Amino acid sequence: MTNLSPPLAPFDVLVVDDEPDVLDLLAEYFRNRGLPVTVATDGRAAVAELARDPSRFGLVVTDLHLPGVDGLAVLEAARRANPSCFVIIITGYASLDSAIQAVRLGAYDYLTKPFSLGQIDIVLERLHDRLALERENRRLLKQIGQRDPAEARTPVLARLDSIDARLARLEAALRELAERRTFPS
């Protein structure tokens, strides 16, 4: 595992998985990085936690297949509660359809089980880089006299950026699925 620098803007993490070993491993992983962690063992508990304090969680890591409410419903609840929340879907049952659906609903990443903690390190590094860029962007915009970074972007450009980012994640998921498939000779 790599050594990450402390978070630029600490955020709470919600980890949702019905497998106790995965839940404990991920919770300990994030705690070791200085991030406050809340755990839920099913989708309903996760959705209730998100509703209890909508702006609390900056990162949600959820299994796709959960008892009660599935990971896609957790993703939707997280994005409704806090549109700037990052959501990572993890699953042992990866499919192209679920990857596409997760990306369309706003998932930041889609990891297949078994995954390595190194993959989580990379996702966290990307999150920290993105947060640093957003902070720098706000600082520069303020410096040139704009009060809000959203004012500098037209809704069309912001939407195009969002679509572009989702397409990049989708392409990565498709490449990974294609590499895993084996075709008869």
C-alpha angles and dihedrals in degrees: 000000000000123000109247122204115241114284115275091222111013113230134184118249126216114202117194122187135132092213106089094207093053092043093051093044094051094043091052091045093056093041089054087057092054097255121136109242134202120186133207127185097203140028097251092056090048093051090048090050091050091049092048093063110007099189097041101090123066093173131034120187110190137174113235097224110054134154114261103000120026128231093261090059088049088051091052092047091049093050091046092049095046119005091196092056116117115224126197118194117208123189144167089203103059118177134168090242094054092045091052092046092049092051092047090052091052107265112167092208142358119212127185123220128274092048129161125241085237087069089054088049089056092049091050091049090052090049092050091048091050093048090049091051092048091049091048090047091053090048093050093046090050088049091057091047106262115132099204130030089218089065091062093058127063115228089246093056092045090051092048090052090051092049091047092052093048092048090052090053091046092051090051091050091048092050090050093049091047091052091052096051118092119202124204114254 
